CSV table of C-alpha atoms in Angstrom, one decimal:
chain,number,residue,atom,x,y,z
A,122,MET,CA,45.9,1.5,5.1
A,123,LYS,CA,44.9,-1.6,3.1
A,124,PRO,CA,43.5,-0.8,-0.4
A,125,LEU,CA,39.8,-1.5,-0.9
A,126,PRO,CA,39.6,-4.5,-3.3
A,127,ALA,CA,38.2,-3.7,-6.7
A,128,ASP,CA,36.3,-7.0,-6.6
A,129,PRO,CA,34.7,-7.8,-3.2
A,130,LYS,CA,35.6,-11.5,-3.6
A,131,ASP,CA,39.2,-10.5,-3.1
A,132,THR,CA,38.6,-10.3,0.6
A,133,PRO,CA,37.0,-13.7,1.6
A,134,GLY,CA,34.9,-13.6,4.8
A,135,ARG,CA,35.1,-9.8,5.0
A,136,VAL,CA,33.2,-8.4,2.0
A,137,GLU,CA,30.2,-10.3,0.7
A,138,PRO,CA,30.4,-11.3,-3.0
A,139,PRO,CA,27.9,-9.6,-5.3
A,140,GLY,CA,24.6,-11.3,-6.0
A,141,PRO,CA,22.0,-12.8,-3.8
A,142,GLY,CA,23.7,-16.2,-3.3
A,143,GLY,CA,27.0,-14.9,-1.8
A,144,PRO,CA,27.7,-16.2,1.7
A,145,ILE,CA,27.9,-13.8,4.6
A,146,ASP,CA,29.8,-14.4,7.8
A,147,ARG,CA,27.2,-13.6,10.5
A,148,SER,CA,29.3,-15.0,13.3
A,149,ARG,CA,31.3,-11.8,13.7
A,150,ALA,CA,30.3,-8.6,15.5
A,151,GLY,CA,27.7,-7.7,12.9
A,152,VAL,CA,27.1,-7.1,9.2
A,153,VAL,CA,27.5,-3.5,8.1
A,154,LEU,CA,26.6,-2.0,4.7
A,155,ILE,CA,28.7,1.1,3.8
A,156,VAL,CA,27.2,3.2,1.0
A,157,ASP,CA,29.6,5.9,-0.4
A,158,ASP,CA,30.6,6.9,-3.9
A,159,VAL,CA,34.1,8.0,-2.7
A,160,PRO,CA,36.6,5.1,-2.6
A,161,ASP,CA,38.8,6.8,0.0
A,162,ASN,CA,35.9,7.0,2.4
A,163,LEU,CA,35.0,3.4,1.8
A,164,ALA,CA,38.6,2.3,2.4
A,165,VAL,CA,38.9,4.1,5.7
A,166,LEU,CA,35.7,2.7,7.1
A,167,HIS,CA,36.2,-0.7,5.7
A,168,ASP,CA,39.6,-1.1,7.4
A,169,ALA,CA,38.3,0.2,10.8
A,170,LEU,CA,35.2,-2.0,10.8
A,171,ASP,CA,37.1,-5.0,9.6
A,172,GLU,CA,39.6,-4.6,12.5
A,173,ALA,CA,36.7,-4.2,14.9
A,174,GLY,CA,35.4,-7.6,13.9
A,175,TYR,CA,32.5,-6.6,11.5
A,176,THR,CA,31.6,-8.2,8.2
A,177,VAL,CA,31.7,-5.4,5.8
A,178,LEU,CA,29.5,-5.0,2.6
A,179,VAL,CA,30.0,-2.0,0.3
A,180,ALA,CA,27.9,-0.2,-2.3
A,181,THR,CA,29.0,2.8,-4.3
A,182,ASP,CA,25.6,4.1,-5.5
A,183,GLY,CA,22.0,4.3,-4.3
A,184,ALA,CA,20.6,1.5,-6.6
A,185,SER,CA,23.2,-1.0,-5.6
A,186,ALA,CA,22.7,-0.1,-1.9
A,187,LEU,CA,18.9,-0.8,-2.2
A,188,ARG,CA,19.6,-4.1,-3.9
A,189,ARG,CA,22.3,-5.2,-1.4
A,190,ALA,CA,20.2,-4.3,1.6
A,191,ALA,CA,17.3,-6.3,0.3
A,192,GLU,CA,19.5,-9.3,-0.5
A,193,THR,CA,21.6,-9.4,2.7
A,194,ASP,CA,19.7,-7.8,5.5
A,195,PRO,CA,22.6,-6.0,7.2
A,196,ASP,CA,22.5,-5.1,10.8
A,197,ILE,CA,23.1,-1.4,10.1
A,198,VAL,CA,23.7,0.9,7.1
A,199,LEU,CA,26.3,3.7,7.0
A,200,LEU,CA,24.9,5.9,4.3
A,201,ASP,CA,26.4,8.8,2.5
A,202,ALA,CA,23.9,11.6,2.2
A,203,VAL,CA,25.1,13.2,-1.1
A,204,MET,CA,25.6,10.8,-4.1
A,205,PRO,CA,24.9,11.2,-7.8
A,206,GLY,CA,21.7,9.5,-9.0
A,207,ILE,CA,19.7,8.3,-6.1
A,208,ASP,CA,21.0,10.3,-3.1
A,209,GLY,CA,21.2,9.0,0.5
A,210,PHE,CA,18.0,10.7,1.6
A,211,GLU,CA,16.0,8.8,-1.1
A,212,VAL,CA,17.8,5.5,-0.4
A,213,ALA,CA,16.8,5.9,3.3
A,214,ARG,CA,13.1,6.6,2.4
A,215,ARG,CA,13.0,3.6,0.2
A,216,LEU,CA,14.6,1.3,2.8
A,217,LYS,CA,12.1,2.5,5.4
A,218,ALA,CA,9.2,2.0,3.0
A,219,GLY,CA,9.9,-1.7,2.5
A,220,PRO,CA,8.7,-4.0,5.3
A,221,GLU,CA,11.8,-6.3,4.8
A,222,THR,CA,14.3,-3.4,5.3
A,223,ALA,CA,12.4,-1.0,7.5
A,224,HIS,CA,13.9,-2.4,10.7
A,225,ILE,CA,17.6,-1.7,9.6
A,226,PRO,CA,19.0,1.3,11.5
A,227,ILE,CA,20.5,4.0,9.2
A,228,VAL,CA,23.4,6.3,10.2
A,229,PHE,CA,24.0,9.1,7.8
A,230,MET,CA,27.5,10.3,6.8
A,231,THR,CA,27.5,13.8,5.7
A,232,GLY,CA,29.5,17.0,5.3
A,233,LEU,CA,26.3,19.0,5.3
A,234,THR,CA,25.8,20.3,8.9
A,235,ASP,CA,23.2,22.9,8.3
A,236,THR,CA,20.1,22.3,10.4
A,237,GLU,CA,17.9,21.7,7.3
A,238,HIS,CA,20.2,18.8,6.2
A,239,VAL,CA,20.3,17.2,9.6
A,240,LEU,CA,16.5,17.4,9.8
A,241,ALA,CA,16.3,15.9,6.3
A,242,ALA,CA,18.4,12.9,7.4
A,243,PHE,CA,16.1,12.2,10.4
A,244,ASP,CA,12.9,12.8,8.3
A,245,ALA,CA,14.2,10.3,5.8
A,246,GLY,CA,14.4,7.6,8.5
A,247,GLY,CA,18.0,8.0,9.9
A,248,VAL,CA,18.6,7.2,13.5
A,249,ASP,CA,21.8,9.2,13.7
A,250,TYR,CA,24.4,11.0,11.7
A,251,VAL,CA,28.2,11.6,11.7
A,252,THR,CA,30.0,14.4,10.0
A,253,LYS,CA,32.8,14.2,7.5
A,254,PRO,CA,35.7,13.8,7.7
A,255,ILE,CA,34.8,10.5,9.2
A,256,ARG,CA,36.3,9.6,12.6
A,257,PRO,CA,36.1,5.8,12.9
A,258,PRO,CA,36.0,5.6,16.7
A,259,GLU,CA,33.0,7.9,16.7
A,260,VAL,CA,31.3,5.8,14.0
A,261,LEU,CA,31.9,2.5,15.9
A,262,ALA,CA,30.5,3.9,19.2
A,263,ARG,CA,27.3,5.2,17.5
A,264,MET,CA,26.9,2.0,15.5
A,265,ALA,CA,27.1,-0.3,18.6
A,266,ALA,CA,24.3,1.6,20.4
A,267,HIS,CA,21.9,1.5,17.5
A,268,MET,CA,22.6,-2.1,16.5
A,269,GLN,CA,21.9,-3.3,20.1
A,270,ALA,CA,18.5,-1.6,20.1
A,271,ALA,CA,17.7,-3.0,16.6
A,272,ARG,CA,18.6,-6.5,17.7
A,273,GLN,CA,16.5,-6.4,20.8
A,274,ALA,CA,13.5,-5.2,18.7
A,275,ARG,CA,14.0,-8.0,16.1
A,276,GLN,CA,14.3,-10.6,18.8
A,277,ALA,CA,11.0,-9.4,20.4
A,278,ARG,CA,9.3,-9.7,17.0
A,279,ASN,CA,10.7,-13.1,16.3
A,280,ALA,CA,9.6,-14.3,19.8
A,281,LEU,CA,6.0,-13.5,18.9
A,282,ASP,CA,6.3,-15.8,15.8
A,283,ALA,CA,7.7,-18.6,18.0
A,284,TYR,CA,4.5,-18.6,20.0
A,285,GLY,CA,2.3,-18.6,16.9
A,286,HIS,CA,1.3,-14.9,17.1
A,287,ALA,CA,2.5,-13.0,14.1
A,288,THR,CA,2.6,-9.2,14.3
A,289,ILE,CA,2.4,-6.3,11.9
A,290,ALA,CA,2.6,-2.5,12.3
A,291,LEU,CA,0.6,-0.4,9.8
A,292,ARG,CA,0.6,3.3,9.1
A,293,VAL,CA,-2.7,4.6,7.8
A,294,GLY,CA,-2.6,7.8,5.8
A,295,ALA,CA,-5.2,9.8,4.0
A,296,GLY,CA,-5.0,7.9,0.7
A,297,ARG,CA,-3.1,4.7,1.5
A,298,ALA,CA,-1.7,2.4,4.2
A,299,GLN,CA,1.9,1.2,4.6
A,300,LEU,CA,3.2,-1.9,6.3
A,301,VAL,CA,5.9,-0.4,8.5
A,302,TRP,CA,7.2,-3.8,9.6
A,303,GLN,CA,6.0,-7.4,9.9
A,304,THR,CA,7.3,-10.5,11.5
A,305,PRO,CA,8.4,-13.4,9.1
A,306,LEU,CA,5.2,-15.4,10.0
A,307,ALA,CA,3.0,-12.4,9.2
A,308,ARG,CA,4.7,-12.1,5.8
A,309,GLN,CA,3.7,-15.7,5.1
A,310,TRP,CA,0.1,-15.5,6.3
A,311,LEU,CA,-1.1,-12.2,4.8
A,312,PRO,CA,-0.7,-13.2,1.1
A,313,ALA,CA,-2.1,-16.7,1.9
A,314,TYR,CA,-5.3,-15.5,3.6
A,315,PHE,CA,-5.9,-12.2,1.8
A,316,ASP,CA,-4.8,-13.3,-1.7
A,317,THR,CA,-2.4,-10.4,-2.1
A,318,VAL,CA,1.2,-10.1,-3.1
A,319,PRO,CA,3.8,-9.9,-0.3
A,320,ASP,CA,4.1,-6.5,1.4
A,321,GLU,CA,0.8,-5.2,0.1
A,322,VAL,CA,-1.8,-4.0,2.6
A,323,PRO,CA,-5.0,-6.0,1.9
A,324,ALA,CA,-8.1,-3.9,1.2
A,325,ALA,CA,-10.2,-5.8,3.8
A,326,LEU,CA,-7.5,-5.1,6.5
A,327,LEU,CA,-7.4,-1.4,5.5
A,328,ASP,CA,-11.2,-1.0,5.8
A,329,TRP,CA,-11.1,-2.7,9.2
A,330,LEU,CA,-8.4,-0.2,10.4
A,331,ARG,CA,-10.2,2.8,8.9
A,332,ALA,CA,-13.2,1.9,11.2
A,333,ALA,CA,-10.8,2.0,14.2
A,334,GLU,CA,-9.4,5.3,12.9
A,335,GLN,CA,-12.9,6.7,13.0
A,336,GLY,CA,-13.2,5.8,16.7
A,337,ARG,CA,-15.6,2.9,16.1
A,338,GLU,CA,-15.2,-0.3,18.2
A,339,VAL,CA,-13.9,-3.1,16.0
A,340,ARG,CA,-14.2,-6.8,16.6
A,341,PRO,CA,-11.4,-9.2,15.6
A,342,LEU,CA,-11.2,-9.7,11.8
A,343,THR,CA,-11.5,-13.4,10.8
A,344,LEU,CA,-10.7,-15.0,7.5
A,345,ALA,CA,-11.0,-18.6,6.5
A,346,ARG,CA,-9.1,-21.0,4.2
A,347,GLY,CA,-10.6,-24.5,4.4
A,348,ALA,CA,-10.6,-25.5,8.0
A,349,ARG,CA,-8.1,-22.9,9.0
A,350,GLN,CA,-8.9,-19.3,10.1
A,351,LEU,CA,-6.7,-16.3,10.6
A,352,VAL,CA,-7.8,-14.0,13.4
A,353,CYS,CA,-6.6,-10.4,13.3
A,354,THR,CA,-6.8,-8.6,16.7
A,355,LEU,CA,-6.1,-4.9,17.1
A,356,GLN,CA,-3.6,-4.2,19.9
A,357,GLY,CA,-3.7,-0.4,19.8
A,358,ARG,CA,-1.1,2.0,18.7
A,359,THR,CA,2.7,2.2,19.0
A,360,VAL,CA,4.7,5.2,20.2
A,361,ASP,CA,5.0,6.2,16.5
A,362,GLU,CA,1.1,6.2,16.2
A,363,ASP,CA,1.2,3.1,14.0
A,364,TRP,CA,-1.5,0.4,14.4
A,365,LEU,CA,-0.3,-2.8,15.9
A,366,VAL,CA,-2.1,-5.9,14.8
A,367,VAL,CA,-1.6,-9.5,16.1
A,368,LEU,CA,-2.4,-12.4,13.8
A,369,ARG,CA,-3.3,-15.8,15.1
A,370,GLU,CA,-4.0,-18.9,13.0
A,371,VAL,CA,-6.8,-21.2,14.3
A,372,SER,CA,-7.2,-24.7,12.8
A,373,ASP,CA,-10.2,-27.0,13.0
A,374,ALA,CA,-8.4,-29.6,10.9
A,375,ALA,CA,-8.9,-32.2,13.6
A,376,THR,CA,-12.7,-31.7,13.4
A,377,VAL,CA,-12.7,-32.0,9.7
A,378,GLU,CA,-10.6,-35.2,9.9
A,379,ALA,CA,-12.9,-36.6,12.5
A,380,THR,CA,-16.1,-36.2,10.5
A,381,MET,CA,-14.3,-37.4,7.3
A,382,LEU,CA,-13.4,-40.7,9.0
A,383,ALA,CA,-16.7,-41.1,10.9
A,384,PHE,CA,-18.9,-40.7,7.8
A,385,ARG,CA,-16.4,-41.9,5.1
A,386,LEU,CA,-16.4,-38.5,3.4
A,387,THR,CA,-13.8,-37.1,1.1
A,388,LEU,CA,-11.7,-34.2,2.5
A,389,ARG,CA,-13.7,-31.7,0.5
A,390,GLU,CA,-17.0,-33.1,1.5
A,391,SER,CA,-15.9,-33.0,5.1
A,392,GLU,CA,-14.8,-29.3,4.7
A,393,VAL,CA,-18.2,-28.5,3.2
A,394,LEU,CA,-20.0,-30.2,6.1
A,395,TYR,CA,-17.8,-28.3,8.6
A,396,TRP,CA,-18.9,-24.9,7.2
A,397,VAL,CA,-22.5,-26.0,7.0
A,398,ALA,CA,-22.3,-26.7,10.7
A,399,LYS,CA,-20.9,-23.2,11.1
A,400,GLY,CA,-24.1,-21.8,9.4
A,401,LYS,CA,-22.5,-20.7,6.1
A,402,THR,CA,-24.4,-20.6,2.9
A,403,ASN,CA,-23.3,-22.4,-0.3
A,404,ARG,CA,-22.0,-19.1,-1.6
A,405,ASP,CA,-20.0,-18.4,1.6
A,406,ILE,CA,-18.6,-21.9,1.5
A,407,GLY,CA,-17.7,-21.5,-2.2
A,408,ASP,CA,-15.8,-18.3,-1.4
A,409,ILE,CA,-13.9,-20.0,1.5
A,410,LEU,CA,-13.0,-23.1,-0.4
A,411,GLY,CA,-12.4,-21.5,-3.8
A,412,SER,CA,-15.3,-23.3,-5.5
A,413,SER,CA,-18.6,-22.3,-7.1
A,414,PRO,CA,-21.9,-22.5,-5.2
A,415,ALA,CA,-23.0,-25.2,-7.7
A,416,THR,CA,-19.9,-27.3,-6.9
A,417,VAL,CA,-20.6,-26.9,-3.1
A,418,LYS,CA,-24.2,-28.0,-3.7
A,419,LYS,CA,-23.0,-31.2,-5.4
A,420,HIS,CA,-20.7,-32.0,-2.5
A,421,LEU,CA,-23.5,-31.3,-0.1
A,422,GLU,CA,-25.8,-33.7,-1.9
A,423,ARG,CA,-23.3,-36.5,-1.6
A,424,VAL,CA,-22.9,-35.6,2.1
A,425,TYR,CA,-26.7,-35.9,2.6
A,426,GLU,CA,-26.6,-39.3,1.0
A,427,LYS,CA,-23.7,-40.6,3.1
A,428,LEU,CA,-25.2,-39.3,6.3
A,429,GLY,CA,-28.7,-40.5,5.5
A,430,VAL,CA,-30.3,-37.0,5.9
A,431,GLU,CA,-32.2,-34.6,3.7
A,432,THR,CA,-31.6,-31.1,5.2
A,433,ARG,CA,-28.7,-28.9,6.1
A,434,THR,CA,-29.9,-28.6,9.7
A,435,ALA,CA,-30.0,-32.4,10.0
A,436,ALA,CA,-26.5,-32.8,8.5
A,437,ALA,CA,-25.0,-30.1,10.8
A,438,ALA,CA,-26.7,-31.6,13.9
A,439,LEU,CA,-25.4,-35.1,13.1
A,440,ALA,CA,-21.9,-33.8,12.4
A,441,MET,CA,-21.7,-31.9,15.7
A,442,GLN,CA,-23.1,-34.9,17.6
A,443,LYS,CA,-20.5,-37.2,16.1
A,444,VAL,CA,-17.6,-34.8,16.9
A,445,ARG,CA,-18.8,-34.4,20.5
A,446,ALA,CA,-18.9,-38.2,20.8
A,447,LEU,CA,-15.4,-38.5,19.4
A,448,ASN,CA,-14.0,-35.7,21.5
A,449,PRO,CA,-16.0,-35.8,24.8
A,450,GLY,CA,-13.4,-33.4,26.5
């Protein structure tokens, strides 16, 4: 048996160097993170997985396991249940609580075969478990099945992004909501439109979902940023009773550009005119564009002057007439 290197860099292409910038060979059978505080267990699994064509990452405690999973996005985690400090059950719960790592299948490795410990492994988010002493052929067989299912799910989610439809799954509890998973495009759009930090469930989205939880009919939720809008549509519930929401971005940038060129407006003046035509008040427009109502009023006064009109209604009508003339289809 080959000794497990003290420094992961001693095995180029097999064990990823520590730190977020280390290269990972993803051209092999898959990337596996093994988490165990016993060097002999790590060595046995490392050799077997390496021979089977996997890229192997290792962690010897719960904290480093969480860090490495977040940095490297492994295809699967083989997780020791009993470790000092943060044990395997808590590591699994934290991985499943994070939208960026929730999709990673977790196979527990444990010498605890009592029913309560097996149930604890599944309750923490594990998809399977193997008992110690570890038998590598059994581990490889179980891994292959779970990795295939996880890859198919990930490909389906990424396909939605490719067609401009981002997707999120949310779990709504009594006191809070959790993002169970989200596609990469959703992770980009949510903070941009809701002014929240990544992975946080926006309050407006939560209120919208709570209405659905109460059995009320909910219309699509729409948010605007300039001439762009994010439309959130409720698609129902998953088999896990999580809410599935599809996000779609709609842009009227072409309309804004058309009125800007036709009336020689600035971009901000054209945006203000666009939202006036949509029936928004100065306060609404200020909220959308990140300006004060007084600033919107000044832009609108310049728009009136350039269009040769005196009222909001006349400005909106002229704008819509010009856009229809420029885009007769």
